[in-house]
Short mmCIF file of C-alpha atoms in Angstrom, two decimals:
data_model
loop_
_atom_site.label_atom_id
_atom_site.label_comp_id
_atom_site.label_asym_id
_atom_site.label_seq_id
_atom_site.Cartn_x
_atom_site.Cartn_y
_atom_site.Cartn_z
CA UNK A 23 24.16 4.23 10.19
CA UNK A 24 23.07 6.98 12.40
CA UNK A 25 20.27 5.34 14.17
CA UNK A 26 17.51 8.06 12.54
CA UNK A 27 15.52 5.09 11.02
CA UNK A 28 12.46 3.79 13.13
CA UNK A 29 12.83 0.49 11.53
CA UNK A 30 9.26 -0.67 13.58
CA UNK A 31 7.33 2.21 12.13
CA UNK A 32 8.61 1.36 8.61
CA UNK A 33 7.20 -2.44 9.29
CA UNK A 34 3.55 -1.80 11.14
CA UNK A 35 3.28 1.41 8.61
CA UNK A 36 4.39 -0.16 4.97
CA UNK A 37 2.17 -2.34 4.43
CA UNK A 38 -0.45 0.26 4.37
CA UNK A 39 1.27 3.10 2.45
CA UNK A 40 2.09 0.03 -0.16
CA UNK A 41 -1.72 -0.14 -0.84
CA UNK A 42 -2.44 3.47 -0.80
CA UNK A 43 0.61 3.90 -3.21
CA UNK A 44 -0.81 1.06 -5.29
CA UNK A 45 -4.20 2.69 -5.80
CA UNK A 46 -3.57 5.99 -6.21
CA UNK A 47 -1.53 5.14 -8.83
CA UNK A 48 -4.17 3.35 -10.89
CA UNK A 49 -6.95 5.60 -9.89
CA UNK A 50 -4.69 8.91 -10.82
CA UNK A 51 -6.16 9.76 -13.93
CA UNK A 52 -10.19 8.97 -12.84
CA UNK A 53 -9.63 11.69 -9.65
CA UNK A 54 -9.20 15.32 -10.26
CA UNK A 55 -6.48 16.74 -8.12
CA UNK A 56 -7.01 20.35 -7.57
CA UNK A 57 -9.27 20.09 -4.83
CA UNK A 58 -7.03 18.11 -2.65
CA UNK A 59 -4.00 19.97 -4.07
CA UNK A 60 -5.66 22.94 -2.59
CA UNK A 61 -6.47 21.07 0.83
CA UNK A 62 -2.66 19.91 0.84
CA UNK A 63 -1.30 23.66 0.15
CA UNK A 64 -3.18 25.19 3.08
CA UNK A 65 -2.44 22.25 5.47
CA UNK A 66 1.12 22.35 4.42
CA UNK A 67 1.40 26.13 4.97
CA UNK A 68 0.09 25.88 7.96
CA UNK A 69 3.03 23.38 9.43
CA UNK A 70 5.59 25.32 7.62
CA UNK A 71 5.03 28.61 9.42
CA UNK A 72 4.73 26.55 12.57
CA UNK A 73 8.21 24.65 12.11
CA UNK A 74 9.84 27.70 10.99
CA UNK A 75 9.18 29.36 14.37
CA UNK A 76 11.84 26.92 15.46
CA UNK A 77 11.73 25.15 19.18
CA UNK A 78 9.90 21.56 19.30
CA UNK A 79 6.46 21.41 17.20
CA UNK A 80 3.47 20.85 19.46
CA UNK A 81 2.53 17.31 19.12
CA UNK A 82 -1.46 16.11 17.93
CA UNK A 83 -0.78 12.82 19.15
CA UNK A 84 1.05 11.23 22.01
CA UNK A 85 2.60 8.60 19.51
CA UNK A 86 1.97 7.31 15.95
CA UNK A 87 -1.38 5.76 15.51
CA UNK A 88 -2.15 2.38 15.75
CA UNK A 89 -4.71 -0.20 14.57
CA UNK A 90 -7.75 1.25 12.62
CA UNK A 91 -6.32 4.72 12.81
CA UNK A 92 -2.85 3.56 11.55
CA UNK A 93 -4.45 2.11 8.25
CA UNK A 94 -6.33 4.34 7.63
CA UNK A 95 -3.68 7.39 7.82
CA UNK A 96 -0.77 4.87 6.15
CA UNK A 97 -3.14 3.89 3.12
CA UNK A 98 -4.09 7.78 3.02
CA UNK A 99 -0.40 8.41 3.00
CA UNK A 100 0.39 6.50 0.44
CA UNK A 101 -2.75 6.96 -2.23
CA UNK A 102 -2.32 10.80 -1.80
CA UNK A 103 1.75 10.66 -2.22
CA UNK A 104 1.80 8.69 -5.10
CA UNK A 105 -1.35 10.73 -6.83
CA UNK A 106 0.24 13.92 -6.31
CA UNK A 107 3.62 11.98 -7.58
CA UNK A 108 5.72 13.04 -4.20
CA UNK A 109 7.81 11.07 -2.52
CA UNK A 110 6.83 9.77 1.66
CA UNK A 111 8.72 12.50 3.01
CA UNK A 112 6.75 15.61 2.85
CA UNK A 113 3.35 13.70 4.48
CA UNK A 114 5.96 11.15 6.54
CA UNK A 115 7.69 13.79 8.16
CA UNK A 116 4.71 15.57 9.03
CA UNK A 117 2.77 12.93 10.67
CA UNK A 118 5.89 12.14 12.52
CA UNK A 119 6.81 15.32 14.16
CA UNK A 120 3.06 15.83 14.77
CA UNK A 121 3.32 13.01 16.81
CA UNK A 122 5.63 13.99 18.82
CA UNK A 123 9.17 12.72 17.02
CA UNK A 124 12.40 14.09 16.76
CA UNK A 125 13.00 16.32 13.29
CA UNK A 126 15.95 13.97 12.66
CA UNK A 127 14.27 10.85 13.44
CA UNK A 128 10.69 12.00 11.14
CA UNK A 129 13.18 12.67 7.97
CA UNK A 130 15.31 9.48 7.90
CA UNK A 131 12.23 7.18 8.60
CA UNK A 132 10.15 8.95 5.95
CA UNK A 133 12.72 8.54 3.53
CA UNK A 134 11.77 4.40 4.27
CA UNK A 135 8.29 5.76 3.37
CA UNK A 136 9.15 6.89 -0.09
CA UNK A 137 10.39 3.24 -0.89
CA UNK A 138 7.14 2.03 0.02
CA UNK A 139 5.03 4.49 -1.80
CA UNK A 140 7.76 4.61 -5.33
CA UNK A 141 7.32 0.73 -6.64
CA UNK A 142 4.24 0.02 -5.84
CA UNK A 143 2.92 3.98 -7.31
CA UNK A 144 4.89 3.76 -10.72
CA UNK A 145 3.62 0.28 -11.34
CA UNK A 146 0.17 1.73 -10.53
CA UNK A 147 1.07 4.77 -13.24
CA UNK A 148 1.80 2.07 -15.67
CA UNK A 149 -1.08 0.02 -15.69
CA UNK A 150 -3.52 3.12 -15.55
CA UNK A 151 -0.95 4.76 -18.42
CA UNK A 152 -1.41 1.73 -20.88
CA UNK A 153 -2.39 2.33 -24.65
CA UNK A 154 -2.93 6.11 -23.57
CA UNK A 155 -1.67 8.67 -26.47
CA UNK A 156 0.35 10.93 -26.77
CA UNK A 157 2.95 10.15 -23.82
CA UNK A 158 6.63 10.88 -24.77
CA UNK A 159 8.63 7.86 -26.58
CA UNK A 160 10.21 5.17 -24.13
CA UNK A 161 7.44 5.16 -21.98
CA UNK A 162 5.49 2.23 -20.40
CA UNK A 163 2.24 3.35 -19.47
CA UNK A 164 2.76 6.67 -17.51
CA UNK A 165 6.08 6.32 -16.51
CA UNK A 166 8.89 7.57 -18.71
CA UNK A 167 12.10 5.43 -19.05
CA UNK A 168 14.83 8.42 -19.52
CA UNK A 169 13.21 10.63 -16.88
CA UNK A 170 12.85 7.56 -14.50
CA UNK A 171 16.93 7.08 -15.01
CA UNK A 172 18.08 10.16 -15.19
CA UNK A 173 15.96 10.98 -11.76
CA UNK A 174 17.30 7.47 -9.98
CA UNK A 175 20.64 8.16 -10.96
CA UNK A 176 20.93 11.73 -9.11
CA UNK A 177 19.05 10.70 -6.34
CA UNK A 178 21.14 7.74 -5.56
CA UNK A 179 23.90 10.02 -5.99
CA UNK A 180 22.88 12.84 -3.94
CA UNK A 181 20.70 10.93 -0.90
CA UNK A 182 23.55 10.49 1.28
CA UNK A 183 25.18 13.61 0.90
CA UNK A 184 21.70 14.94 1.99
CA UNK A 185 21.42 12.49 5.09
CA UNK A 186 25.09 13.52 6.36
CA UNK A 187 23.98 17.40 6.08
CA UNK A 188 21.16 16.56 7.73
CA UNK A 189 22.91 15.18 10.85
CA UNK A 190 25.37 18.28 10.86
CA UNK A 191 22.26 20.57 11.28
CA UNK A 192 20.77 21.25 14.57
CA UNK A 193 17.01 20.44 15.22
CA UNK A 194 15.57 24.30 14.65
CA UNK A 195 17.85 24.53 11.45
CA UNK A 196 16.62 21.44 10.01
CA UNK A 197 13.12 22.41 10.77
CA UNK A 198 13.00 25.31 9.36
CA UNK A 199 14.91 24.67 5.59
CA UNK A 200 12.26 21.46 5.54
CA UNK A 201 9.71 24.44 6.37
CA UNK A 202 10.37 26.45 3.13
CA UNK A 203 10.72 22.96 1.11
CA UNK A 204 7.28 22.45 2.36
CA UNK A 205 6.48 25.90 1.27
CA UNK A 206 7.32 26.04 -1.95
CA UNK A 207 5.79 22.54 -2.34
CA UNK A 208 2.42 24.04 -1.28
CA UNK A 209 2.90 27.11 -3.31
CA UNK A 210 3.18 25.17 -5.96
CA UNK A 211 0.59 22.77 -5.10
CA UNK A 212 -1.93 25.56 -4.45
CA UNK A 213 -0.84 27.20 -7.80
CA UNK A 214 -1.79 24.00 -9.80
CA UNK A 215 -5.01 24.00 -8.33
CA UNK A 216 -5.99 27.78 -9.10
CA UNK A 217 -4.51 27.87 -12.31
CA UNK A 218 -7.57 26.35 -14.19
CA UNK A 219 -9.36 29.31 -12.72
CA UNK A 220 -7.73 31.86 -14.15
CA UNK A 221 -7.52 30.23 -17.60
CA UNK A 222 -11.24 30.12 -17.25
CA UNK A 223 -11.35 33.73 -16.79
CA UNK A 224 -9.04 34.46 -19.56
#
C-alpha cells in the first residue's frame, strides 16, 4: 500500500532464492553450520555498526546484480536463509541497502523474500526430517505442526503493525533498531558457533 515493495526485484530475484531455499532445506542436516554461522556473525556485525552510525550506507554496488551474479547471490540467499532457519529479511535487506536502496524500500521488498525462501525451505526440512527420531509429536519431518501455527498466527497478526511503524520512522531511526536486530542475530549466531568449543574444553 505504501509503494516500499520492488515488485521487479521480487520477480528476476525469486526464482533463485526459491532454489536456494529448496536446497538448503534438504541439505540442512548433511552441512555443519558453525563455520558459516561464524562467517555470518562477523559480516553481520560489521553492517550493524555501519548502519547504526546513521546517514545513507555506502553502497558496494551501483544497483542489484544481474544475470550470473544475480543467481548466484539469490540462490546463496536463499540456501543460507533457510539453513540457518531465518527469514529473507536479515540477508534481503542487506544486499539491498548495499546496493544502494532506500532503508524503507530494502525492508518491505525483503519481507517478499521471506515468502520465497519459507515454502519452499520447510518443505525442504520435511523431506530431509522424514523417519528421523526423536522430533517432538505432530511433526512432519522437521517441521513441527503447533510451533508452525502458533508462529503463523502471531506473525500474521503482528506484520502490519510492524510495516505501519516502519513508515512512521525516519530513515536513520529505522536503520539503526534493524542494526541492533542484526546484532543480536549475529551475537547469537556467533555464540552457536563457539559454543561447541567451550563444551570441548569443559
Amino acid at each position: 500500500k505504501r509503494d516500499a515493495v520492488d515488485f521487479g526485484v521480487l520477480r528476476t530475484w525469486g526464482p533463485w532464492i526459491v532454489a536456494g531455499a529448496l536446497a538448503g532445506g534438504m541439505l540442512a542436516r548433511l552441512v555443519p553450520a558453525d563455520a558459516l554461522s561464524a562467517v555470518f556473525a562477523i559480516g553481520a556485525c560489521i553492517v550493524a555498526i555501519r548502519m547504526a552510525r546513521g546517514g545513507s550506507v555506502q553502497p558496494v554496488f551501483d544497483d542489484l546484480p544481474t544475470g550470473a551474479a544475480r543467481a548466484g547471490i539469490g540462490g546463496g540467499l536463499g540456501f543460507v536463509s533457510s539453513w540457518m532457519g531465518i527469514g529473507g529479511g536479515v540477508f534481503g535487506v542487506v544486499l539491498m541497502t548495499l546496493s544502494g536502496r532506500p532503508i524503507h524500500q530494502a525492508v518491505g521488498t525483503a519481507a517478499g523474500f521471506g515468502a520465497a525462501i519459507g515454502a519452499p525451505g520447510a518443505f525442504g526440512f520435511i523431506i530431509a526430517g522424514l523417519g528421523v527420531e526423536g522430533r517432538p509429536p505432530f511433526s512432519l519431518g522437521f517441521v513441527n505442526g503447533p510451533g508452525f501455527l502458533l508462529i503463523a498466527t502471531l506473525t500474521v497478526l503482528t506484520a502490519p503493525l510492524g510495516a505501519r511503524l516502519a513508515h512512521g520512522l525516519s530513515r536513520t531511526l529505522l536503520q539503526r533498531l534493524f542494526a541492533a536486530g542484526l546484532t543480536v542475530v549475529a551475537l547469537q549466531m556467533g555464540w552457536e558457533a563457539l559454543s561447541p568449543l567451550f563444551s570441548g574444553a569443559e
